[in-house]
Coordinates of C-alpha atoms in Angstrom, one line a residue:
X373 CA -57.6 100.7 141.8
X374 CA -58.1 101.2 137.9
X375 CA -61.6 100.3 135.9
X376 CA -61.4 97.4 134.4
X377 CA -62.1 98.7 131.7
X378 CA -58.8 100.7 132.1
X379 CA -57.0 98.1 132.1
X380 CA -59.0 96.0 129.6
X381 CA -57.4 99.1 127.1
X382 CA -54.0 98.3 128.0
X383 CA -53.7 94.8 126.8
X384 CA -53.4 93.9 123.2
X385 CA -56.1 92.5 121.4
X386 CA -56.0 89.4 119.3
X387 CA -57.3 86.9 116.8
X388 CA -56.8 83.5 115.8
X389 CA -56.9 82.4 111.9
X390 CA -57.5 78.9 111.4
X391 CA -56.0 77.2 108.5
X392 CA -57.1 74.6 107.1
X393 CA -54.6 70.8 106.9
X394 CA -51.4 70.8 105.1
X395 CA -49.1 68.4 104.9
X396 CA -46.7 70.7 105.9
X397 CA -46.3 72.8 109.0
X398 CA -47.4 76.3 108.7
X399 CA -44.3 78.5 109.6
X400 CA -41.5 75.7 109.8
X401 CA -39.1 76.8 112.2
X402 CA -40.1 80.4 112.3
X403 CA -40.1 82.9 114.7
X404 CA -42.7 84.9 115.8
X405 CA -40.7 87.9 114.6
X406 CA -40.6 86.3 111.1
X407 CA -44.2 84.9 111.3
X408 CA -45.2 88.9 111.9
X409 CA -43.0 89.8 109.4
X410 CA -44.0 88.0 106.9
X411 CA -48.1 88.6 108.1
X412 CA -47.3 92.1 108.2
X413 CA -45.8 92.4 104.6
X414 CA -48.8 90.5 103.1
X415 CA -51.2 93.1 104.8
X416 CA -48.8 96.0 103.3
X417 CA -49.4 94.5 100.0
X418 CA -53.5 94.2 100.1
X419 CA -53.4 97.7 101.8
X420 CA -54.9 96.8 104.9
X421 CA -56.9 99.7 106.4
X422 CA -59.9 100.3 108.7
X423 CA -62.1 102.4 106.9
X424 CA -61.7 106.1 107.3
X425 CA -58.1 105.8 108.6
X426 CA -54.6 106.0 106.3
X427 CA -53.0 104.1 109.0
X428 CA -51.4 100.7 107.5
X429 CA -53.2 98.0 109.9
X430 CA -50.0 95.8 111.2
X431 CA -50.0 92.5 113.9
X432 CA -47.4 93.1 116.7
X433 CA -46.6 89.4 117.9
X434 CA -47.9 85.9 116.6
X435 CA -47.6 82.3 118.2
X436 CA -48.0 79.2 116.1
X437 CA -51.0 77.2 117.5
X438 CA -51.4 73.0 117.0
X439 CA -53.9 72.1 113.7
X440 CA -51.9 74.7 111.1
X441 CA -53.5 77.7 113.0
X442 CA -51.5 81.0 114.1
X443 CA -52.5 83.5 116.6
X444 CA -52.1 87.2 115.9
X445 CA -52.4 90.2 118.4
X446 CA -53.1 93.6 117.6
X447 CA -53.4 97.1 118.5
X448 CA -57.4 97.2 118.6
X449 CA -60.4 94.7 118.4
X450 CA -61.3 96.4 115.3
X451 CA -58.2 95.1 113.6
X452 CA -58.5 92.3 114.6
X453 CA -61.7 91.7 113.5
X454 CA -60.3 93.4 110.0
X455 CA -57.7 90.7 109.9
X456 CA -60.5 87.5 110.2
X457 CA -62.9 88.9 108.0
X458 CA -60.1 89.4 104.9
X459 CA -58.0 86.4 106.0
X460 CA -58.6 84.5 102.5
X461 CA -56.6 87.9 100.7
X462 CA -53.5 87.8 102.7
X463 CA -53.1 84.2 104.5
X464 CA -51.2 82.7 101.2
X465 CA -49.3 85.9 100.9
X466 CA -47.6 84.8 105.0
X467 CA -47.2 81.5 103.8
X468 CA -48.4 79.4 100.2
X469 CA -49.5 76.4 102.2
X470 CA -51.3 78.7 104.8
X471 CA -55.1 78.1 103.2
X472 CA -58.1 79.4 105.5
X473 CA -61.5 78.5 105.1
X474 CA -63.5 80.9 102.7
X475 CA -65.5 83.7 104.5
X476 CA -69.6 83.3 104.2
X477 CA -71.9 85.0 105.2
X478 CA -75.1 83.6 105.4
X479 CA -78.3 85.3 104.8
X480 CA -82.4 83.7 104.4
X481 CA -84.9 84.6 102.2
X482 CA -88.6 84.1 102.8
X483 CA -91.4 83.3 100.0
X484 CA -88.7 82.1 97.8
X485 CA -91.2 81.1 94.7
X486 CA -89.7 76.9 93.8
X487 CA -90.3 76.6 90.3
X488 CA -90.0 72.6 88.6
X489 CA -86.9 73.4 86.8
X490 CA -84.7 74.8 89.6
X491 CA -80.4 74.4 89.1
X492 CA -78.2 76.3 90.7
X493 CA -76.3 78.0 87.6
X494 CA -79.8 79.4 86.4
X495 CA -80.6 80.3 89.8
X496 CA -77.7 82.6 90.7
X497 CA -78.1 83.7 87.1
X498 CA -81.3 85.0 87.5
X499 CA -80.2 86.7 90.8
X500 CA -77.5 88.6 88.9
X501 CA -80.1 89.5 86.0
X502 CA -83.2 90.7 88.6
X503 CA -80.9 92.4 91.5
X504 CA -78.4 95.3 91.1
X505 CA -76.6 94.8 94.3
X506 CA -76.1 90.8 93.1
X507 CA -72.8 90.2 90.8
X508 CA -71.5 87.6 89.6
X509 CA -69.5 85.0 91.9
X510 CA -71.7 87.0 95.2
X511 CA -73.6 84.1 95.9
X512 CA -72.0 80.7 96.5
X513 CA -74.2 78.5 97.6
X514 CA -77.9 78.0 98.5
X515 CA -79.9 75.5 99.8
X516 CA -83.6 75.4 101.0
X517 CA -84.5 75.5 104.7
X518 CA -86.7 72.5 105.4
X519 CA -88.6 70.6 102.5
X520 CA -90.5 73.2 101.0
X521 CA -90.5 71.0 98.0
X522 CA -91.4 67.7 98.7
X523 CA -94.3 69.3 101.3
X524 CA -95.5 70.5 97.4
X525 CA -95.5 74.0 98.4
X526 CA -95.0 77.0 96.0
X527 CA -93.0 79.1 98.1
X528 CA -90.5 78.5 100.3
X529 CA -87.6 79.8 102.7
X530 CA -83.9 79.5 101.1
X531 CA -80.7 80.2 103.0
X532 CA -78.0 81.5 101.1
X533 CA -74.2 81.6 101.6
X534 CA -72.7 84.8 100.3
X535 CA -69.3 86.4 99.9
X536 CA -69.4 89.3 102.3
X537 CA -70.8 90.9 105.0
X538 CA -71.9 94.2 103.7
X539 CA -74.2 92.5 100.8
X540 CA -75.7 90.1 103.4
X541 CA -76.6 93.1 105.1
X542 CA -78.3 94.4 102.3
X543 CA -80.1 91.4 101.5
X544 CA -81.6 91.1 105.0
X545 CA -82.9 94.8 104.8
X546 CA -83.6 95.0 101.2
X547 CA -84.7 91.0 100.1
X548 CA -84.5 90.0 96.7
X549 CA -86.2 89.3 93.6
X550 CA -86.0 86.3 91.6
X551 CA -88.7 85.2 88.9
X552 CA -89.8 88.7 89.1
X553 CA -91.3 87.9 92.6
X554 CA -90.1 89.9 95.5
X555 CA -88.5 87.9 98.8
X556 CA -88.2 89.6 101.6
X557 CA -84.2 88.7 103.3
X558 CA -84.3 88.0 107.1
X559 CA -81.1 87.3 109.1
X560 CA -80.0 84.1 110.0
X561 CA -80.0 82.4 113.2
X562 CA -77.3 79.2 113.2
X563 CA -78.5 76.5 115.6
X564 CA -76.8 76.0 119.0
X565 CA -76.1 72.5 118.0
X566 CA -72.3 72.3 115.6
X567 CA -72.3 69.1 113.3
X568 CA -69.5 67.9 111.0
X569 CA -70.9 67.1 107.3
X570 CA -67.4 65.2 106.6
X571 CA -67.7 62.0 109.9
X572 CA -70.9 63.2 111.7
X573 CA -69.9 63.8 114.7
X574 CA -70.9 66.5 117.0
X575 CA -69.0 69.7 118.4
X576 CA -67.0 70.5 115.7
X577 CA -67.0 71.7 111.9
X578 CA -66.0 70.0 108.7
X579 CA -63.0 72.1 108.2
X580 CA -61.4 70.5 111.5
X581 CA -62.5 67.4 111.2
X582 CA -59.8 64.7 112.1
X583 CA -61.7 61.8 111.0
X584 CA -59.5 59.6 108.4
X585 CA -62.7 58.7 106.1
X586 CA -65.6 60.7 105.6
X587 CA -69.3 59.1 106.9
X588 CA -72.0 58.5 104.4
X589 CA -75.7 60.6 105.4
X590 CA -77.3 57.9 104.0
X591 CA -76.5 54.9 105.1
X592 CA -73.6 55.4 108.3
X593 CA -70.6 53.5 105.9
X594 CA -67.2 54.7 105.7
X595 CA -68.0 56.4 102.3
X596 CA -68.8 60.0 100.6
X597 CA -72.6 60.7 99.7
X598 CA -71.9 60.6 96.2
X599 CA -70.3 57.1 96.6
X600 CA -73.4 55.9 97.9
X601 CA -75.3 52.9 96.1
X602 CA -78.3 53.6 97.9
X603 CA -80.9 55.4 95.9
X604 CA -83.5 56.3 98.5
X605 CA -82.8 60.3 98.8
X606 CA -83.7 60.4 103.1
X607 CA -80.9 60.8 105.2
X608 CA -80.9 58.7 108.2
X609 CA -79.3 59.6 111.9
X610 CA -76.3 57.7 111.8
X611 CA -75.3 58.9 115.3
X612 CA -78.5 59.4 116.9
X613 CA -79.0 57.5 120.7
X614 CA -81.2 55.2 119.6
X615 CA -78.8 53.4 116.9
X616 CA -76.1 53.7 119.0
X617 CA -78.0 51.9 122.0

């Protein structure tokens, strides 16, 4: 009989792209040959190729999933995996109400110097103005791993959230500098355990949360954090055992 590997090669690979809500169904009433149709003429128009190949890639069948989600098979893995990583360029091509979730990549660095006057504008700025490989835009978000500032220490680790994967790469062999100090980048390791920041709950992510009202970090109520007339600054564990008990 065949390898499995054999006949692991003869079956089509394939990927799922999660969109995020809409009040309207992705793909009304379409086929799948329309739904490829239309996926295939929005990778035609971003000029969707693996690197060091002129081949155009295209998806060669698609099923409409429950949540706003579609499933698209291909001719390789690496396609596939093309396809996910550069879903936010072509997904509102297929379809205007077909919004995925933005691609990060997240990256830490180490002996990250925390100076009084920290914001995030003047941060990022001086990220742009101290690193070549750093434009502007690379870096959207970043937040400190732990409490390296209320522990009243001068240096601390920082997790950031960046665009794509080639610069975290970089980042993680290379560091950074910022206040003319250099931070060497590490890769980063997400924890086992998958909380939603939108109702707290456990096992899934924000982004497919079905909760009707977000839950407050704060204080457990059926509000957003920056609804909260609470001023103490320490989260509590809304959903931890012993509240719940």
């Amino acid at each position: 009989p065949p390898q499995t590997k054999a006949l692991n090669e003869l079956k089509p690979s394939w990927v799922i792209i999660r969109g995020i809500k809409s009040d309207r169904e992705l793909f009304k009433d379409a086929s799948p040959a329309k739904i490829v149709d239309d996926v295939n003429f929005a990778l035609m128009n971003i000029d969707a190729r693996l690197p060091d190949s002129e081949k155009t890639i295209q998806v060669k069948g698609a099923a409409c999933l429950p949540g706003g989600h579609i499933k698209l098979f291909t001719a390789s893995r690496a396609e596939a995996r093309w396809i996910l990583a550069t879903r936010n360029a072509w997904s509102e091509m297929a379809d205007p109400d077909f919004i995925t979730s933005v691609a990060v990549q997240v990256v830490v660095l180490h002996s990250v110097p925390i100076l009084s006057n920290l914001e995030a504008e003047l941060f990022i700025e001086s990220l742009v103005e101290q690193n070549s490989l750093v434009e502007d835009n690379d870096i959207l978000s970043f937040r400190w791993l732990g409490n390296p500032v209320e522990a009243n220490k001068s240096h601390g680790s920082m997790v950031l959230n960046v665009k794509n994967k080639e610069l975290a790469c970089k980042i993680e062999k290379g560091g950074l500098f910022y206040n003319y100090e250099y931070s060497r980048g590490a890769k980063y390791n997400k924890p086992n355990v998958v909380q939603c920041f939108r109702c707290l709950e456990v096992g899934h992510i924000a982004a497919l949360c079905k909760a009707t009202k977000p839950t407050c970090v704060r204080c457990g109520k059926d509000h957003d954090l920056k609804e909260c007339a609470i001023t103490c600054k320490t989260p509590i564990c809304v959903r931890c055992i012993k509240k719940d008990k």
